[in-house]
Coordinates of C-alpha atoms in Angstrom, one line a residue:
M146 CA -7.9 19.5 56.7
K147 CA -4.4 18.2 54.5
K148 CA -6.6 16.3 52.3
Y149 CA -9.0 19.4 52.2
Q150 CA -6.6 21.8 51.1
L151 CA -4.3 19.2 48.5
T152 CA -8.0 18.6 46.6
L153 CA -8.8 22.1 46.6
L154 CA -5.4 22.7 45.2
S155 CA -5.8 20.1 42.5
L156 CA -8.8 21.5 41.3
C157 CA -7.3 25.1 41.3
V158 CA -4.5 23.9 39.0
A159 CA -6.9 21.8 36.4
A160 CA -8.9 25.0 36.0
F161 CA -5.6 27.0 35.7
A162 CA -4.6 24.2 33.2
Q163 CA -8.2 24.3 31.5
A164 CA -7.7 28.1 31.2
K165 CA -4.4 28.3 28.8
V166 CA -4.9 28.6 25.5
T167 CA -3.6 25.5 23.2
L168 CA -3.3 25.4 19.6
P169 CA -2.6 22.4 17.3
S170 CA 0.8 20.5 17.9
F171 CA 2.6 22.0 14.6
F172 CA 2.5 25.8 16.1
T173 CA 5.3 25.9 17.6
D174 CA 8.6 27.9 17.9
N175 CA 11.2 28.0 14.7
M176 CA 7.7 27.4 12.4
V177 CA 7.7 28.3 9.1
I178 CA 4.0 30.4 8.1
Q179 CA 2.6 30.4 4.5
Q180 CA 3.7 33.8 2.9
N181 CA 0.8 35.9 2.2
S182 CA -1.8 33.5 2.9
Q183 CA -4.6 34.1 5.5
L184 CA -3.5 32.0 8.7
T185 CA -6.0 30.0 10.3
L186 CA -5.1 29.5 14.4
P187 CA -7.4 27.1 16.1
G188 CA -7.5 26.7 19.2
K189 CA -9.0 25.7 22.8
A190 CA -9.5 28.1 26.1
K191 CA -11.4 28.8 29.2
A192 CA -15.2 28.8 27.3
G193 CA -16.5 32.2 26.8
K194 CA -12.8 33.6 27.0
Q195 CA -11.8 36.3 25.1
V196 CA -9.0 35.2 23.2
T197 CA -6.4 37.4 21.6
V198 CA -3.9 37.0 18.6
K199 CA -0.9 39.5 18.5
V200 CA 1.7 39.1 15.4
S201 CA 4.9 41.1 15.3
W202 CA 5.2 41.9 11.5
N203 CA 1.8 44.6 11.8
H204 CA 1.4 44.4 15.7
E205 CA -1.9 44.1 14.9
K206 CA -4.7 42.4 17.2
Y207 CA -7.0 39.9 16.5
T208 CA -9.4 38.4 18.9
A209 CA -11.9 36.0 19.2
K210 CA -14.7 34.3 21.3
A211 CA -14.1 30.5 22.8
S212 CA -17.3 28.9 22.3
A213 CA -19.0 27.1 25.2
D214 CA -16.9 24.1 24.5
G215 CA -14.0 25.7 24.6
H216 CA -12.8 26.4 20.8
F217 CA -12.0 29.1 19.0
S218 CA -10.6 30.0 15.6
I219 CA -8.9 33.5 14.2
E220 CA -7.5 34.1 11.0
V221 CA -4.1 36.3 10.7
P222 CA -2.4 38.1 7.2
T223 CA 0.6 36.6 6.8
P224 CA 3.0 39.3 5.5
P225 CA 5.9 38.2 2.4
A226 CA 9.0 36.3 3.2
G227 CA 10.6 37.5 6.0
G228 CA 11.5 37.3 9.9
P229 CA 12.0 36.1 12.2
Y230 CA 8.4 37.1 14.0
Q231 CA 6.6 36.7 16.9
I232 CA 3.0 35.7 17.7
I233 CA 1.4 35.9 21.2
V234 CA -2.1 34.3 22.0
S235 CA -3.6 35.1 25.3
D236 CA -6.9 34.3 27.3
G237 CA -5.3 36.1 29.9
E238 CA -2.3 34.0 30.2
K239 CA 0.2 34.1 27.2
L240 CA 1.5 31.8 24.6
V241 CA 4.3 32.8 22.5
L242 CA 5.6 31.4 19.8
N243 CA 8.9 32.8 19.0
N244 CA 11.3 32.1 16.0
V245 CA 8.4 32.3 13.3
L246 CA 9.5 32.2 9.6
S247 CA 6.9 33.7 6.6
G248 CA 8.0 32.0 3.8
E249 CA 7.0 28.3 1.5
V250 CA 5.3 25.9 3.1
W251 CA 5.2 22.3 1.3
I252 CA 4.1 19.4 2.4
C253 CA 5.8 16.2 1.9
S254 CA 4.5 13.0 2.0
G255 CA 3.8 9.1 0.7
Q256 CA 5.8 6.1 1.4
S257 CA 9.1 4.6 2.4
N258 CA 11.5 6.9 -0.7
M259 CA 9.7 10.0 0.8
E260 CA 9.9 8.6 4.3
M261 CA 14.1 7.8 4.0
P262 CA 16.1 10.0 6.3
V263 CA 19.2 11.3 5.1
A264 CA 21.2 9.4 7.3
G265 CA 19.4 7.0 9.7
W266 CA 18.5 3.9 8.1
G267 CA 18.5 5.5 4.9
K268 CA 22.0 6.6 4.4
V269 CA 22.2 8.6 1.5
M270 CA 24.6 8.7 -1.2
N271 CA 27.4 10.9 0.5
Y272 CA 25.3 11.1 3.7
E273 CA 28.1 11.9 5.7
Q274 CA 29.1 14.8 4.5
E275 CA 25.4 15.9 3.9
V276 CA 25.3 15.9 7.3
A277 CA 27.8 17.6 8.4
D278 CA 27.0 20.7 5.4
A279 CA 23.4 20.7 6.4
N280 CA 23.5 24.2 7.8
Y281 CA 20.6 26.3 6.8
P282 CA 18.8 28.5 9.5
S283 CA 16.0 29.2 7.3
I284 CA 15.4 26.0 6.2
R285 CA 12.3 24.4 9.0
L286 CA 11.8 20.7 9.4
L287 CA 8.3 19.0 10.8
Q288 CA 7.9 15.3 11.2
V289 CA 4.6 14.0 11.8
K290 CA 4.5 11.4 14.6
K291 CA 3.1 8.0 12.6
T292 CA -0.7 7.8 13.5
V293 CA -3.5 6.0 12.3
A294 CA -7.4 7.1 12.9
F295 CA -10.9 5.8 11.4
S296 CA -12.1 9.9 11.8
P297 CA -10.6 12.6 10.6
Q298 CA -8.8 14.3 13.6
D299 CA -8.1 18.0 14.3
N300 CA -4.1 17.5 16.2
V301 CA -1.2 14.7 15.3
E302 CA 1.6 14.6 17.2
M303 CA 4.7 16.1 16.2
N304 CA 8.3 14.3 16.7
M305 CA 11.7 16.5 16.9
N306 CA 9.5 18.7 19.4
G307 CA 8.0 20.6 16.3
W308 CA 9.5 22.6 13.9
Q309 CA 13.7 22.5 14.3
E310 CA 16.1 25.1 11.7
C311 CA 17.7 22.9 9.5
S312 CA 21.4 21.8 10.7
S313 CA 23.4 18.8 11.2
A314 CA 21.9 17.8 14.3
T315 CA 18.4 17.8 12.7
V316 CA 18.2 16.5 9.6
S317 CA 19.9 12.9 9.5
E318 CA 16.7 11.2 10.8
F319 CA 14.5 13.9 8.2
S320 CA 13.0 13.2 4.8
S321 CA 16.0 13.0 2.3
V322 CA 13.8 13.9 -0.2
A323 CA 11.7 16.5 1.4
Y324 CA 15.2 18.3 2.7
F325 CA 17.2 17.8 -0.8
Y326 CA 14.1 19.6 -2.2
A327 CA 13.8 22.4 0.3
R328 CA 17.6 23.5 -0.1
K329 CA 17.3 23.5 -3.6
L330 CA 14.5 25.9 -3.3
W331 CA 15.6 27.7 -1.2
K332 CA 19.4 28.8 -3.1
E333 CA 17.2 29.7 -6.0
L334 CA 14.5 31.4 -4.1
N335 CA 16.5 32.8 -0.9
V336 CA 13.1 32.8 1.0
P337 CA 12.4 30.8 4.1
V338 CA 11.2 27.1 3.4
G339 CA 8.9 24.9 5.4
V340 CA 9.2 21.4 4.6
I341 CA 6.6 18.5 6.6
D342 CA 7.8 15.1 6.3
C343 CA 4.3 13.3 6.4
T344 CA 5.4 10.1 5.5
W345 CA 5.1 6.3 6.4
G346 CA 7.1 3.3 4.9
G347 CA 4.8 0.1 3.3
T348 CA 1.6 2.6 2.6
P349 CA -0.7 2.2 -0.3
A350 CA -2.4 5.0 -1.4
E351 CA -6.1 4.8 -0.4
S352 CA -4.2 4.8 3.4
W353 CA -4.0 8.8 2.2
T354 CA -7.2 9.5 0.9
S355 CA -10.4 10.5 2.6
H356 CA -13.4 8.3 3.0
Q357 CA -15.8 10.6 1.3
T358 CA -13.3 10.0 -1.8
L359 CA -13.0 6.5 -1.9
K360 CA -16.5 5.8 -1.7
R361 CA -16.6 7.3 -5.3
V362 CA -13.4 4.9 -6.5
M363 CA -13.7 1.4 -8.0
G364 CA -12.8 -1.2 -5.7
F365 CA -13.4 0.6 -2.0
Q366 CA -17.1 1.0 -2.2
K367 CA -17.5 -2.4 -0.2
K368 CA -14.9 -1.3 2.4
M369 CA -16.4 2.3 3.1
A370 CA -19.9 0.8 3.4
E371 CA -18.5 -1.4 5.9
M372 CA -16.9 1.6 7.9
E373 CA -20.0 3.6 7.7
S374 CA -22.3 0.7 9.0
A375 CA -19.3 0.4 11.8
G376 CA -19.8 4.0 12.9
F377 CA -16.1 4.2 12.3
Q378 CA -15.5 2.4 15.2
R379 CA -12.4 0.5 15.6
E380 CA -13.9 -2.6 17.7
K381 CA -16.5 -3.2 15.6
L382 CA -14.4 -3.3 12.8
V383 CA -12.0 -5.8 14.4
E384 CA -14.6 -7.8 15.2
L385 CA -15.5 -7.8 11.1
Y386 CA -11.8 -8.5 10.5
H387 CA -11.4 -11.5 12.5
R388 CA -14.8 -13.2 10.7
E389 CA -13.3 -12.2 7.0
M390 CA -9.8 -13.5 8.2
D391 CA -11.0 -16.5 9.1
E392 CA -13.0 -17.3 6.0
W393 CA -9.6 -15.6 4.0
L394 CA -7.0 -18.0 5.5
Q395 CA -9.7 -21.2 5.0
Q396 CA -9.2 -20.1 1.3
F397 CA -5.8 -19.7 0.8
D398 CA -4.5 -22.4 3.0
A399 CA -6.3 -24.8 0.0
K400 CA -4.9 -23.8 -2.5
D401 CA -1.1 -23.7 -0.8
A402 CA 1.2 -26.9 -2.3
G403 CA 2.3 -27.6 1.2
F404 CA -1.1 -28.1 2.6
K405 CA -3.1 -31.2 1.9
D406 CA -6.8 -31.1 3.5
G407 CA -5.5 -28.5 6.0
V408 CA -2.3 -29.7 7.4
P409 CA 0.9 -28.6 6.9
Q410 CA 2.9 -31.6 4.4
W411 CA 6.4 -30.4 4.7
I412 CA 7.7 -30.2 8.2
S413 CA 8.4 -33.4 9.9
A414 CA 11.7 -34.4 7.3
L415 CA 13.8 -32.4 4.7
Q416 CA 12.1 -32.4 1.2
T417 CA 14.5 -33.6 -1.8
G418 CA 12.3 -33.4 -4.9
N419 CA 13.2 -31.8 -7.9
E420 CA 10.9 -28.5 -7.3
W421 CA 12.7 -27.6 -4.4
K422 CA 15.2 -25.2 -5.4
P423 CA 18.5 -23.6 -3.1
M424 CA 18.5 -19.9 -2.3
E425 CA 21.0 -17.8 0.1
L426 CA 19.2 -16.1 3.2
P427 CA 19.4 -13.9 4.5
A428 CA 17.8 -12.0 1.5
Y429 CA 14.7 -10.6 -0.1
W430 CA 13.6 -13.4 -2.3
E431 CA 13.5 -11.1 -5.4
T432 CA 16.7 -10.1 -5.2
R433 CA 17.5 -13.9 -5.5
G434 CA 15.5 -13.9 -8.9
L435 CA 12.1 -15.0 -7.3
N436 CA 9.9 -11.6 -8.3
F437 CA 6.8 -13.4 -6.9
D438 CA 3.9 -12.6 -3.4
G439 CA 2.8 -15.5 -1.9
T440 CA 4.0 -18.1 0.5
V441 CA 7.4 -19.5 0.2
W442 CA 8.4 -22.6 1.8
F443 CA 12.2 -22.9 3.4
Q444 CA 13.5 -25.7 4.8
K445 CA 17.2 -26.4 6.1
E446 CA 18.5 -29.6 7.9
V447 CA 20.4 -29.0 10.8
E448 CA 22.8 -30.9 13.8
I449 CA 22.1 -30.6 17.1
P450 CA 25.4 -30.8 19.4
A451 CA 25.7 -33.9 21.8
D452 CA 25.8 -31.2 24.2
W453 CA 22.7 -29.3 23.6
N454 CA 20.7 -32.9 24.2
G455 CA 17.7 -31.9 27.0
K456 CA 18.8 -27.9 26.6
E457 CA 15.7 -25.0 25.6
I458 CA 17.3 -24.1 22.1
S459 CA 16.6 -20.3 20.5
F460 CA 16.1 -20.2 17.1
H461 CA 17.1 -16.6 15.9
L462 CA 16.0 -15.8 12.5
A463 CA 16.3 -12.4 11.2
M464 CA 13.3 -11.0 10.5
I465 CA 10.4 -12.1 7.7
D466 CA 8.6 -10.0 5.0
D467 CA 5.4 -10.4 5.8
D468 CA 4.3 -13.2 8.4
D469 CA 5.4 -16.5 8.9
V470 CA 4.9 -20.1 10.8
T471 CA 7.8 -22.2 11.6
Y472 CA 8.8 -25.5 12.5
F473 CA 11.3 -27.6 14.1
N474 CA 11.1 -31.3 13.5
G475 CA 7.4 -31.5 12.6
K476 CA 6.3 -28.8 15.1
E477 CA 5.4 -25.8 15.4
I478 CA 7.7 -23.1 17.4
G479 CA 6.1 -20.0 16.6
R480 CA 4.5 -17.2 14.2
T481 CA 4.7 -14.5 13.5
S482 CA 3.5 -10.9 11.8
G483 CA 5.5 -7.8 11.2
C484 CA 7.8 -7.4 8.1
N485 CA 10.3 -5.8 10.3
T486 CA 9.9 -7.7 13.7
M487 CA 13.0 -10.0 14.8
R488 CA 12.0 -13.8 15.2
T489 CA 13.4 -15.8 17.6
Y490 CA 12.1 -19.3 19.0
K491 CA 12.7 -21.8 21.7
I492 CA 12.6 -25.2 22.0
P493 CA 11.7 -26.8 25.1
A494 CA 14.2 -28.6 27.0
A495 CA 12.2 -31.8 26.8
L496 CA 11.9 -31.7 23.3
A497 CA 15.9 -31.0 21.9
K498 CA 17.4 -34.4 21.0
A499 CA 21.1 -34.1 19.6
G500 CA 21.8 -35.2 15.8
K501 CA 19.5 -33.6 12.9
G502 CA 16.9 -31.9 12.9
V503 CA 14.8 -29.7 10.6
I504 CA 13.7 -26.4 10.2
T505 CA 10.7 -25.5 7.8
I506 CA 9.5 -22.0 7.7
R507 CA 6.8 -20.8 5.6
A508 CA 6.7 -17.0 5.3
I509 CA 4.5 -14.9 4.0
D510 CA 4.7 -12.3 1.5
Y511 CA 1.3 -10.0 1.0
G512 CA 2.8 -7.7 -1.5
G513 CA 6.5 -5.7 -2.3
E514 CA 9.7 -7.1 -1.0
G515 CA 9.3 -11.1 0.5
G516 CA 11.7 -13.3 2.4
I517 CA 14.2 -13.9 5.5
H518 CA 15.9 -10.9 6.0
G519 CA 18.4 -8.7 8.0
E520 CA 21.9 -9.2 8.7
P521 CA 24.0 -13.2 8.5
Q522 CA 24.4 -12.4 12.4
Q523 CA 20.8 -12.3 13.1
M524 CA 20.4 -16.4 12.1
Y525 CA 21.7 -18.7 14.4
M526 CA 20.8 -21.0 17.0
E527 CA 21.8 -21.3 20.4
A528 CA 22.4 -23.2 23.6
N529 CA 24.4 -24.1 26.4
D530 CA 26.0 -20.4 25.6
K531 CA 26.6 -22.0 21.8
K532 CA 25.9 -20.4 18.6
I533 CA 25.7 -22.4 15.3
S534 CA 24.7 -20.0 12.5
L535 CA 21.8 -20.5 10.3
A536 CA 22.9 -18.3 6.9
G537 CA 24.2 -19.9 3.8
N538 CA 21.8 -22.1 1.8
W539 CA 18.2 -23.2 2.3
N540 CA 15.9 -24.7 -0.1
Y541 CA 13.0 -23.3 -0.7
H542 CA 9.0 -23.9 -2.6
T543 CA 6.1 -21.8 -3.3
G544 CA 3.0 -22.5 -1.8
V545 CA 0.6 -20.7 -3.3
S546 CA 0.5 -17.1 -5.2
M547 CA -1.4 -14.1 -4.3
T548 CA -1.7 -13.4 -8.4
G549 CA -5.4 -14.7 -8.5
A550 CA -6.0 -15.3 -4.8
P551 CA -8.8 -12.9 -3.1
S552 CA -7.4 -10.2 -1.8
R553 CA -6.3 -10.5 2.0
P554 CA -8.6 -8.5 4.6
L555 CA -7.1 -5.3 5.8
S556 CA -6.6 -5.6 10.0
P557 CA -7.6 -2.3 11.3
E558 CA -5.6 -3.9 15.1
G559 CA -2.9 -1.9 16.1
T560 CA -1.3 1.3 15.6
G561 CA 1.5 0.4 13.1
W562 CA 2.2 -1.7 9.8
P563 CA -0.1 -3.5 8.9
T564 CA -3.1 -0.7 10.0
S565 CA -1.2 1.9 8.6
C566 CA -2.5 0.0 5.2
Y567 CA -6.2 0.2 5.8
P568 CA -8.3 2.8 3.6
T569 CA -8.8 6.4 5.0
V570 CA -6.4 5.8 8.2
L571 CA -3.5 8.1 7.4
Y572 CA -5.6 10.8 5.2
N573 CA -7.7 10.9 9.0
A574 CA -4.5 10.9 11.3
M575 CA -2.0 12.4 9.9
I576 CA -3.5 14.8 6.8
H577 CA -6.3 16.4 8.2
P578 CA -5.5 18.1 10.7
F579 CA -2.8 20.0 8.2
T580 CA -5.6 21.3 6.0
V581 CA -6.2 24.5 8.6
F582 CA -2.5 25.2 7.7
P583 CA -1.7 27.3 4.4
I584 CA 0.4 25.5 1.9
K585 CA 2.3 26.4 -1.2
G586 CA 1.6 23.0 -2.5
A587 CA 3.1 19.1 -2.2
I588 CA 5.3 16.7 -3.2
W589 CA 5.0 12.8 -3.1
Y590 CA 6.8 9.9 -3.7
Q591 CA 4.8 6.7 -3.3
G592 CA 3.3 3.8 -5.5
E593 CA 5.3 0.9 -4.3
N594 CA 2.6 -0.7 -2.1
N595 CA -0.1 -0.3 -5.1
V596 CA 2.1 -2.7 -7.8
G597 CA 0.0 -5.2 -9.0
F598 CA -3.3 -2.6 -8.8
D599 CA -2.3 -0.4 -11.7
E600 CA -5.7 0.0 -13.2
Q601 CA -7.2 1.4 -10.0
Y602 CA -4.4 3.1 -9.3
R603 CA -4.9 5.4 -12.3
V604 CA -8.2 6.8 -11.1
L605 CA -7.0 6.3 -7.1
F606 CA -4.4 9.1 -7.5
Q607 CA -5.7 11.1 -9.4
S608 CA -8.8 11.2 -7.2
M609 CA -6.6 11.4 -4.4
I610 CA -5.0 14.7 -5.4
T611 CA -8.5 16.3 -6.1
D612 CA -9.6 15.2 -2.2
W613 CA -6.1 16.8 -0.6
R614 CA -7.0 20.2 -3.1
R615 CA -10.3 20.5 -2.2
A616 CA -9.9 19.5 1.9
W617 CA -7.1 22.4 1.8
K618 CA -10.1 24.7 -0.6
Q619 CA -6.7 25.2 -2.8
D620 CA -5.6 24.1 -6.1
F621 CA -2.1 24.0 -5.0
P622 CA 0.6 22.4 -7.2
F623 CA 1.1 18.7 -7.0
Y624 CA 4.5 17.4 -8.2
F625 CA 5.2 13.8 -7.8
V626 CA 8.3 11.0 -8.1
Q627 CA 7.5 8.3 -10.7
L628 CA 8.6 4.7 -9.5
A629 CA 12.2 3.8 -9.9
N630 CA 13.7 1.3 -12.2
Y631 CA 13.9 -2.2 -9.4
L632 CA 14.2 -5.6 -9.4
K633 CA 16.4 -7.9 -12.3
P634 CA 17.0 -6.0 -15.6
E635 CA 14.6 -7.2 -18.5
E636 CA 15.3 -6.3 -22.1
V637 CA 11.8 -7.6 -22.7
Q638 CA 8.9 -7.3 -20.2
P639 CA 6.3 -6.0 -21.6
D640 CA 3.2 -7.5 -18.6
S641 CA 5.5 -5.9 -15.9
K642 CA 3.7 -4.4 -13.3
W643 CA 6.1 -1.9 -12.3
A644 CA 5.9 -0.3 -15.6
A645 CA 2.2 -0.3 -15.7
L646 CA 2.1 1.7 -12.2
R647 CA 4.5 3.9 -13.7
D648 CA 1.8 4.7 -16.4
A649 CA -1.1 4.9 -14.0
Q650 CA 1.2 7.3 -12.6
A651 CA 1.7 9.1 -15.3
H652 CA -2.0 9.2 -15.8
A653 CA -2.1 12.0 -13.4
L654 CA -0.5 14.8 -15.5
H655 CA -3.9 15.5 -16.9
L656 CA -4.8 17.0 -14.1
P657 CA -3.9 20.6 -14.0
N658 CA -0.9 22.3 -12.0
T659 CA 1.1 18.7 -11.5
G660 CA 4.1 18.0 -12.8
M661 CA 6.2 14.2 -12.6
A662 CA 9.9 13.3 -11.8
C663 CA 10.7 10.4 -13.8
A664 CA 13.4 8.4 -11.4
I665 CA 14.1 5.5 -14.2
D666 CA 17.3 6.1 -14.5
L667 CA 18.1 6.3 -10.5
G668 CA 16.8 2.8 -9.4
E669 CA 18.9 0.6 -8.3
A670 CA 18.5 -3.2 -9.3
Y671 CA 17.8 -4.9 -5.4
D672 CA 17.4 -2.1 -3.5
I673 CA 13.4 -0.6 -3.5
H674 CA 15.3 2.3 -1.5
P675 CA 17.6 4.1 -4.2
K676 CA 20.1 6.1 -2.2
N677 CA 21.0 8.9 -5.3
K678 CA 17.9 11.2 -3.3
Q679 CA 19.8 14.1 -4.2
E680 CA 18.7 14.1 -7.7
V681 CA 14.9 13.0 -6.9
G682 CA 14.7 16.5 -4.6
K683 CA 16.4 18.3 -7.6
R684 CA 14.2 17.4 -10.2
L685 CA 11.3 17.6 -8.3
A686 CA 12.6 21.2 -7.3
Q687 CA 13.1 22.0 -11.1
A688 CA 9.4 21.2 -11.6
A689 CA 8.3 23.4 -8.8
L690 CA 10.6 26.3 -9.7
A691 CA 9.7 26.5 -13.2
K692 CA 6.1 25.6 -12.9
T693 CA 5.5 27.4 -9.5
Y694 CA 8.1 29.8 -8.8
N695 CA 8.7 30.7 -12.5
K696 CA 12.1 30.1 -12.3
G697 CA 14.1 28.1 -15.3
T698 CA 12.2 25.5 -17.1
Y699 CA 11.3 21.9 -16.9
E700 CA 10.5 20.2 -19.8
V701 CA 10.0 16.3 -19.4
P702 CA 10.8 14.9 -23.3
A703 CA 7.0 13.5 -24.0
F704 CA 5.8 11.2 -26.2
L705 CA 3.4 12.5 -28.7
G706 CA 2.4 9.6 -30.8
Y707 CA 3.6 7.3 -34.2
R708 CA 3.4 6.3 -37.5
I709 CA 4.0 3.3 -39.2
S710 CA 5.6 3.0 -42.2
G711 CA 6.7 -0.3 -44.2
R712 CA 8.5 -2.2 -41.4
T713 CA 9.7 0.3 -39.5
L714 CA 7.3 2.6 -36.8
I715 CA 8.5 6.0 -36.1
L716 CA 7.8 8.1 -32.6
S717 CA 7.6 11.4 -32.3
F718 CA 8.4 13.3 -29.2
D719 CA 8.0 16.8 -28.5
Q720 CA 11.2 17.8 -28.1
E721 CA 15.3 16.5 -30.0
V722 CA 16.1 13.6 -28.0
V723 CA 19.8 11.7 -27.6
A724 CA 21.1 8.7 -26.4
K725 CA 22.9 8.7 -23.0
E726 CA 26.2 7.0 -23.4
G727 CA 25.8 4.3 -27.1
T728 CA 23.3 3.7 -29.2
P729 CA 19.2 4.0 -28.2
K730 CA 18.5 1.1 -25.8
G731 CA 15.4 0.3 -24.3
F732 CA 12.5 -0.3 -27.4
I733 CA 11.1 -3.1 -28.3
L734 CA 8.4 -4.1 -30.9
A735 CA 5.3 -6.2 -31.6
G736 CA 3.9 -7.5 -34.6
P737 CA 0.1 -8.8 -35.1
D738 CA 0.5 -11.6 -32.8
G739 CA 1.4 -9.0 -29.8
K740 CA 4.6 -10.5 -29.1
Y741 CA 7.2 -8.1 -28.5
V742 CA 10.9 -8.5 -29.0
P743 CA 13.8 -6.0 -28.7
A744 CA 13.7 -3.3 -31.8
Q745 CA 16.9 -1.5 -33.2
A746 CA 16.5 2.4 -33.0
I747 CA 17.5 5.0 -34.8
I748 CA 17.2 9.0 -33.4
R749 CA 16.6 11.2 -36.5
G750 CA 15.9 15.3 -34.1
K751 CA 12.3 14.8 -32.6
E752 CA 11.4 11.1 -34.0
V753 CA 12.9 7.9 -33.0
I754 CA 12.8 5.1 -35.9
L755 CA 12.0 1.7 -34.7
Q756 CA 12.7 -1.7 -36.7
S757 CA 13.4 -5.5 -36.1
D758 CA 14.3 -8.1 -38.6
R759 CA 12.0 -10.5 -36.6
I760 CA 8.9 -8.3 -37.4
E761 CA 7.5 -7.5 -40.9
I762 CA 4.6 -5.8 -39.6
P763 CA 5.1 -3.6 -36.7
T764 CA 1.9 -2.6 -35.2
A765 CA 2.9 -1.4 -30.9
A766 CA 6.4 -0.1 -29.6
C767 CA 7.4 0.1 -25.8
Y768 CA 9.9 2.2 -24.4
A769 CA 11.4 1.6 -20.8
W770 CA 8.5 -1.0 -20.1
A771 CA 10.0 -3.4 -17.6
D772 CA 10.5 -3.5 -13.8
N773 CA 14.0 -2.6 -14.6
P774 CA 14.6 -1.8 -18.1
V775 CA 17.8 -0.8 -19.7
C776 CA 17.0 2.5 -21.0
N777 CA 19.6 5.3 -21.8
L778 CA 16.7 8.5 -23.9
Y779 CA 17.2 11.8 -22.7
G780 CA 16.1 15.2 -23.8
K781 CA 19.1 17.2 -24.6
N782 CA 18.2 19.3 -21.1
G783 CA 19.2 15.7 -19.4
L784 CA 16.1 14.7 -18.1
P785 CA 15.0 10.9 -19.2
V786 CA 12.3 10.4 -21.5
P787 CA 9.9 8.4 -19.3
P788 CA 8.4 5.2 -20.3
F789 CA 5.7 4.3 -22.5
R790 CA 4.1 2.3 -24.6
T791 CA 2.0 2.9 -27.8
R792 CA -1.1 1.1 -27.0
E793 CA -2.8 0.7 -23.7

């Protein structure tokens, strides 16, 4: 009898739970709704149930009937900026949303430089004071949980339990660019501002773009057709991935200098040839002057103490970006994927011999930064309650470059990185759910993971912006950050991949209602996450204030054209330009042979006159065209001149 009663009670509880109205997870207390818009409340209730929405700003009631599967959708007009308000949704049992504000809502998306929190792993400039001063209850923060999906979703989980008032307790782990952007808007507009942190580090633009759009973009048609034929089912895509990956590895390894007939050659003994060079580890190898994507073999000779003989030895190798295979004295001791995964490998006691030994690591970097990175204390070997540091000098030899290699198949396995790089999965999981939620506009900081694919990105980025606008059925403003300077400073680098990607980004300005924050003066040579996010947020906000809210001006100095006069090439701009700190820097000239050399520059109002003793007939010029250019040209309004070149 008791069992029957418990079962009946369980059924009643389940039925009661099903009857309760539910909304998407971004409808919570403390939320900001877009002022003067139509707010859609989509949800679920008991099938056939009458659902009522009552809002405190006008005390009107709005109703709809739940369909056979329990879905309903109710539209409510939103008031001008103000609040707090209350929203009550009821199907017989009330769901109450309190402390709701009406104001300006911006979605803030991209990869790690948009994700970078105020404190947390980011630690922006003066972060301790920024956290202490973050007391803005009219700024509301919403952070989307990192999630992937292979088809468009209607809901996604939130971090921080949904919308939060901006305070010292809530801002630390939130997007710094989003926060500084919202802070500037709030101070200038004096209305509530809601910012949605929808970000994932290390992701390309194609992950944030829908299938319907990507299948029209060059380079993605084959993958989109594969996804369609697999019915967007992860299991079938995983099967296809493993077949493709086996073929790719065979081709890739065959070109690696460290292999011969599929057998690794540099693992049994310390290599001493002139091709092997020293590198201090841990470090990203770009910070050590190696600007390279592909495989790099590292070696270090170690001395195994006599009292370790016959003892299990642990090797701790910090983190390796992206993948690795690690050997000791010619035997593989482990392999790991994932750029932020700590590496720990063990040698069984039976194989541990006192004396000299050789550690060999084949590190594979598929793009962006590469290397064995972390803190020196994270690199050591350990046995018998004793640690010996492995940090310091290692020898290295490049194996095979990703340049010219076939593109590596993308993995649809797992729920983290690198699956987050798979086309469409972040749009499906993290963007699409919000397309029912009115926003004022979007800000975007991304591009690092598309460096090297500038021609493709030129089309892809514009397509993504259009894609989002179509999804929201709204031609909202879209403001983006042009990539900051990064890597070794160069004076002449006409083949810079970073410069080419910046140029591809700038082409999005051909779309209406767009704006760009140039960050060519805000980067750091060997930190891909520069700390001055305050200025990035300020420039984005200046663009929005001028272009969207008609407050102030945001006139980025623009290159208009050029003419040639004798041995000089004369550049024209749309406003007067000035050199900050000394003579104008950052210009290079080319003659008929196409070889670039540094140019001397003289500013004359809206023109810059270039010449070089080494160029008789100038035919082309570039400004700030390098990974990390030395440049100092600004408008009189203090905004930097973005990189450009006179010919494509």
